[in-house]
Coordinates of C-alpha atoms and ligand atoms in Angstrom, one line a residue:
X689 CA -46.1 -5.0 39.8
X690 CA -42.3 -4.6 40.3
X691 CA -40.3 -4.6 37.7
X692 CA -38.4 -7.9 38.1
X693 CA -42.4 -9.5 38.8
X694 CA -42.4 -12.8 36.8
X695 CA -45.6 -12.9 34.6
X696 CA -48.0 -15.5 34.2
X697 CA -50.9 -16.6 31.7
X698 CA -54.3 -15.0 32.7
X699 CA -55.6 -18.5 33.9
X700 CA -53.3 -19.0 36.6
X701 CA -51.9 -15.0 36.8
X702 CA -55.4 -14.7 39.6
X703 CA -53.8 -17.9 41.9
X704 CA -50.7 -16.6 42.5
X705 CA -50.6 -14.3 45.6
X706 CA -48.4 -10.9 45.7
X707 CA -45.0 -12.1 46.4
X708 CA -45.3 -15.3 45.4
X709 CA -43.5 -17.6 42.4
X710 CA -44.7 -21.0 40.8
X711 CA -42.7 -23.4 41.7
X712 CA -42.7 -27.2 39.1
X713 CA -41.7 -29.6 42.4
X714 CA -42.9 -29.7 45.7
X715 CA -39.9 -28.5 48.2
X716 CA -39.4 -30.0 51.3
X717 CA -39.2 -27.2 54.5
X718 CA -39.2 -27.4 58.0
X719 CA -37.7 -27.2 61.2
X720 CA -36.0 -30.2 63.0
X721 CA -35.4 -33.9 62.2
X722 CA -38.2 -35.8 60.6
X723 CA -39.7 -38.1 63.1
X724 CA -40.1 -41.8 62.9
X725 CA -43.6 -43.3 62.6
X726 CA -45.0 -46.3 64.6
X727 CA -48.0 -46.7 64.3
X728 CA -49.3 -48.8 67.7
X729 CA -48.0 -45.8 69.3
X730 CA -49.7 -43.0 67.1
X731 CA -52.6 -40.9 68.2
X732 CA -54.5 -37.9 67.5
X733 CA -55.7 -36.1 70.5
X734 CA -58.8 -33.6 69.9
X735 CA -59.0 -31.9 73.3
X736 CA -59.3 -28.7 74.6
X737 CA -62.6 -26.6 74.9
X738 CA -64.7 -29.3 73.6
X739 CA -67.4 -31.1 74.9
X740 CA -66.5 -34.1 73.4
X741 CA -62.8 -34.6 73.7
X742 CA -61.6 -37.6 71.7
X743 CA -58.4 -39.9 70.9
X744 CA -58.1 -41.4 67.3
X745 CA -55.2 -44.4 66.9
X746 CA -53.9 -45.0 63.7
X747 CA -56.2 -47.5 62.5
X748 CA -59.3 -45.3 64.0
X749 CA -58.0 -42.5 62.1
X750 CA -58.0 -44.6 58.6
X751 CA -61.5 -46.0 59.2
X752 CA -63.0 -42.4 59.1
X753 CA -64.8 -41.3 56.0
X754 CA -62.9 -39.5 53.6
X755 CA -62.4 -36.7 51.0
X756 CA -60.3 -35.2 48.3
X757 CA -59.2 -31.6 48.3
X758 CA -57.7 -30.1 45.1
X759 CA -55.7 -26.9 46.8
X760 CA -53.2 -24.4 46.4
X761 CA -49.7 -24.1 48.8
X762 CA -48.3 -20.9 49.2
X763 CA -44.8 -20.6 51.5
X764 CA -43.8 -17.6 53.1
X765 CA -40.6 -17.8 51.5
X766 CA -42.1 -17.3 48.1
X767 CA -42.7 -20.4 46.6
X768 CA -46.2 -21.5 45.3
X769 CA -47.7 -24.8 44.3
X770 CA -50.9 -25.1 42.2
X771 CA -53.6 -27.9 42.2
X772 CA -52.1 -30.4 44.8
X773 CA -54.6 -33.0 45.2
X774 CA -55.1 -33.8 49.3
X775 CA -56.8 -36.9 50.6
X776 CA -57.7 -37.3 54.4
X777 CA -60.6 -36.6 57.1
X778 CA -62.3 -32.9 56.6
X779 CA -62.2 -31.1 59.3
X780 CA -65.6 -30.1 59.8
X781 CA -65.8 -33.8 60.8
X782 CA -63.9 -33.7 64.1
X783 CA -65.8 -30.2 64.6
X784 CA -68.9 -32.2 64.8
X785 CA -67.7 -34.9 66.7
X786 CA -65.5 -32.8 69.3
X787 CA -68.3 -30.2 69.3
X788 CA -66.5 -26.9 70.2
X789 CA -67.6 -25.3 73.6
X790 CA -69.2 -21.7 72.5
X791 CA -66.4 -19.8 73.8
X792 CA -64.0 -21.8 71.6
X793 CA -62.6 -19.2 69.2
X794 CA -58.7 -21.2 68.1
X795 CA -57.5 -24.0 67.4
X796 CA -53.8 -24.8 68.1
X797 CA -51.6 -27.7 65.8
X798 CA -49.8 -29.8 67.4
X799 CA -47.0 -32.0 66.0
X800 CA -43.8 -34.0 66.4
X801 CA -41.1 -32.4 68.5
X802 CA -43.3 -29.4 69.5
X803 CA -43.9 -27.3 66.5
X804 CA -47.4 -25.7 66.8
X805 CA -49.3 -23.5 64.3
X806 CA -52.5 -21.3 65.4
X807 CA -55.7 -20.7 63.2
X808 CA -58.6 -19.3 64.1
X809 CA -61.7 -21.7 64.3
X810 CA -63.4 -19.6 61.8
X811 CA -60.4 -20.1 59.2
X812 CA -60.5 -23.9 60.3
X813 CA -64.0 -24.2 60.2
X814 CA -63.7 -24.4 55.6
X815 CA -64.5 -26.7 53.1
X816 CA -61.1 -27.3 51.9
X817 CA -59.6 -27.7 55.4
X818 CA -58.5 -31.7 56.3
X819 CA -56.2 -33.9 58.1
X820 CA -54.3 -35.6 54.8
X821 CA -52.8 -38.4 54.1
X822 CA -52.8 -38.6 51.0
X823 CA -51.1 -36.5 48.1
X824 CA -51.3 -36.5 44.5
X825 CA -52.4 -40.4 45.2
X826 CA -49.9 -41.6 46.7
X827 CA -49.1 -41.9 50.8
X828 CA -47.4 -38.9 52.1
X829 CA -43.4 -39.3 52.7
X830 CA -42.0 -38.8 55.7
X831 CA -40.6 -35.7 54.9
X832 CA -44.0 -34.2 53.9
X833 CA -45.7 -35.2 56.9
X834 CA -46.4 -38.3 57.3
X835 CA -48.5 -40.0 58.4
X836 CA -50.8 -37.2 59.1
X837 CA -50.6 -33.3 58.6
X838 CA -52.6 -30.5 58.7
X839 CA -53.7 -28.6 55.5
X840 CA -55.2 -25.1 55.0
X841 CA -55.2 -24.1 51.8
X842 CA -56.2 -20.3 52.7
X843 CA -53.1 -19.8 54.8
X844 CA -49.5 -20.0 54.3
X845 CA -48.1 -23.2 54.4
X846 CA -47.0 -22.6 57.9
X847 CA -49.9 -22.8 59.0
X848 CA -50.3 -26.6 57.9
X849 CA -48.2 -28.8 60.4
X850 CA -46.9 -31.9 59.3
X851 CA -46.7 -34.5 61.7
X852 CA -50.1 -33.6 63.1
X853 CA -50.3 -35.2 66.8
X854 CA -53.2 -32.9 68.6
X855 CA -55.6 -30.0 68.0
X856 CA -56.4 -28.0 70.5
X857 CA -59.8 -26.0 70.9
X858 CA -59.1 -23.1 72.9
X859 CA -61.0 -19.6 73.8
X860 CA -57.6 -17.7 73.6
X861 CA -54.7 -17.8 71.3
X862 CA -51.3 -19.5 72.1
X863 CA -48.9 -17.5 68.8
X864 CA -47.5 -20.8 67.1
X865 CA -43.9 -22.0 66.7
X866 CA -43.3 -19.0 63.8
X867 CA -46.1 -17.0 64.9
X868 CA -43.8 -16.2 68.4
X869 CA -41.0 -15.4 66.2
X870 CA -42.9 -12.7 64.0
X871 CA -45.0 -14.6 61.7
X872 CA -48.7 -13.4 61.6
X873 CA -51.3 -15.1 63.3
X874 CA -54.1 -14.5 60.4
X875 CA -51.5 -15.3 57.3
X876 CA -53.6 -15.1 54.6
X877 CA -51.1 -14.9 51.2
X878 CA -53.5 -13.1 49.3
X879 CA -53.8 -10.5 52.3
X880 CA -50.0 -10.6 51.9
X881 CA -50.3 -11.2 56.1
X882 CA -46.8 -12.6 56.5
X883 CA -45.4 -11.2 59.7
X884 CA -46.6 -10.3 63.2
X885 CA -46.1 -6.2 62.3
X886 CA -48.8 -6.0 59.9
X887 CA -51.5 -7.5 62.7
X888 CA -54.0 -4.8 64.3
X889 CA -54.0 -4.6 68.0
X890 CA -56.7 -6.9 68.7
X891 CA -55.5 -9.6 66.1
X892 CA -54.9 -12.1 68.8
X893 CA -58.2 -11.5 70.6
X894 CA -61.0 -11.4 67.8
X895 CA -60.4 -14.0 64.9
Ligands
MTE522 N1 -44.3 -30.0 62.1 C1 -43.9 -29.1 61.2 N2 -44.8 -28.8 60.3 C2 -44.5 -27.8 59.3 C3 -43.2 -27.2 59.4 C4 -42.3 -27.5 60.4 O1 -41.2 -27.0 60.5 N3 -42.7 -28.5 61.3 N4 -42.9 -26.2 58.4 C5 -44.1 -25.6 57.7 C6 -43.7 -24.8 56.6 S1 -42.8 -23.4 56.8 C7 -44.1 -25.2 55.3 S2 -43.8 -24.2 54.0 C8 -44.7 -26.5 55.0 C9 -43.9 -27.2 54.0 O2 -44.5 -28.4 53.7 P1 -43.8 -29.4 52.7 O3 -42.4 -29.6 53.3 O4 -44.6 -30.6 52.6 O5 -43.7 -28.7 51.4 O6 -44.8 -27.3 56.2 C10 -45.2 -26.6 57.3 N5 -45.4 -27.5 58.4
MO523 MO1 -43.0 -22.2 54.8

């Protein structure tokens, strides 16, 4: 603990990864314009090394059963938001329906304009992992995503792309939009795994 290391009450102290600060408001971050929604020409595509490759459209997406995550949101850049409740479709659901091929060992985001994120299918394949909609009770605006984006909890916020278009099951890794430009493929905050240095030699190989 550094010298200039805020302090926090015991009950939260254990949330708050190395590096990080509590944050009251929810920023906004990305990269690129926000893009504009219509949805009779919105999909999800679930492709890749599947054996059951599948398209949702808007309204196919919103008849899925769903759930609520309460979940923590740690950026890279330092800031950290506690108990942000999510609402959307679990992930383990389009696991079973897309039924990964055995050799499938990533998954790779795919949003608006071309960002990507990476996760292993064993970080993706959590409880608290879902395609949301839904924050705090109220629909997503644009600028947080939506109408659909990605959320893992257990990684940097990176990691959870907003303006979710496609996942991609894959049996090698394809380094993200940050991940290429030094970010950490694994980029677990409590880990402190923030850039592409800290990774062993095989990071990219065995999830
Ligand atoms: N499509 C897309 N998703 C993205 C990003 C982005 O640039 N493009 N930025 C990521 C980063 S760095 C963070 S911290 C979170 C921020 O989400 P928020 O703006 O809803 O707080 O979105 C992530 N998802
Ligand atoms: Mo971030």
């Amino acid at each position: 603990m550094g010298l200039f290391q805020k302090s926090y009450p015991p009950e939260i102290a254990g949330r708050i990864p190395p590096g990080q600060r509590l944050v009251k408001t929810w920023p906004v971050l990305h990269y690129g314009p926000i893009p504009t929604f219509d949805g009779a020409n919105w999909d999800l595509q679930v492709f890749g090394s599947v054996e059951e490759p599948f398209t949702l459209s808007f309204q196919e997406l919103r008849a899925l059963p769903t759930v609520t995550v309460d979940a923590d949101m740690h950026c890279v850049t330092g800031w950290t938001t506690l108990d942000n409740t999510w609402e959307g479709v679990p992930f383990r659901a389009i696991i079973e329906r897309a039924k990964p091929a055995a050799d499938a060992k990533w998954v790779i985001a795919h949003s608006a304009h071309g960002y990507t994120s990476d996760l292993s299918l064993d970080a993706m394949d959590d409880d608290d992992v879902l395609l949301a909609w839904r924050n705090h009770g109220q629909d997503l605006a644009p600028e947080h995503g939506w109408p659909l984006r990605l959320v893992v909890p257990k990684r940097y916020a990176w990691k959870s792309a907003k303006w979710l278009t496609g996942l991609e099951f894959s049996p090698k890794n394809t380094r993200g939009f940050w991940e290429v430009r030094g970010y950490h493929v694994h980029a677990e905050p409590f880990a402190e795994e923030r850039y592409s240095y800290q990774e062993g030699p095989r990071a990219e190989l065995e999830p």
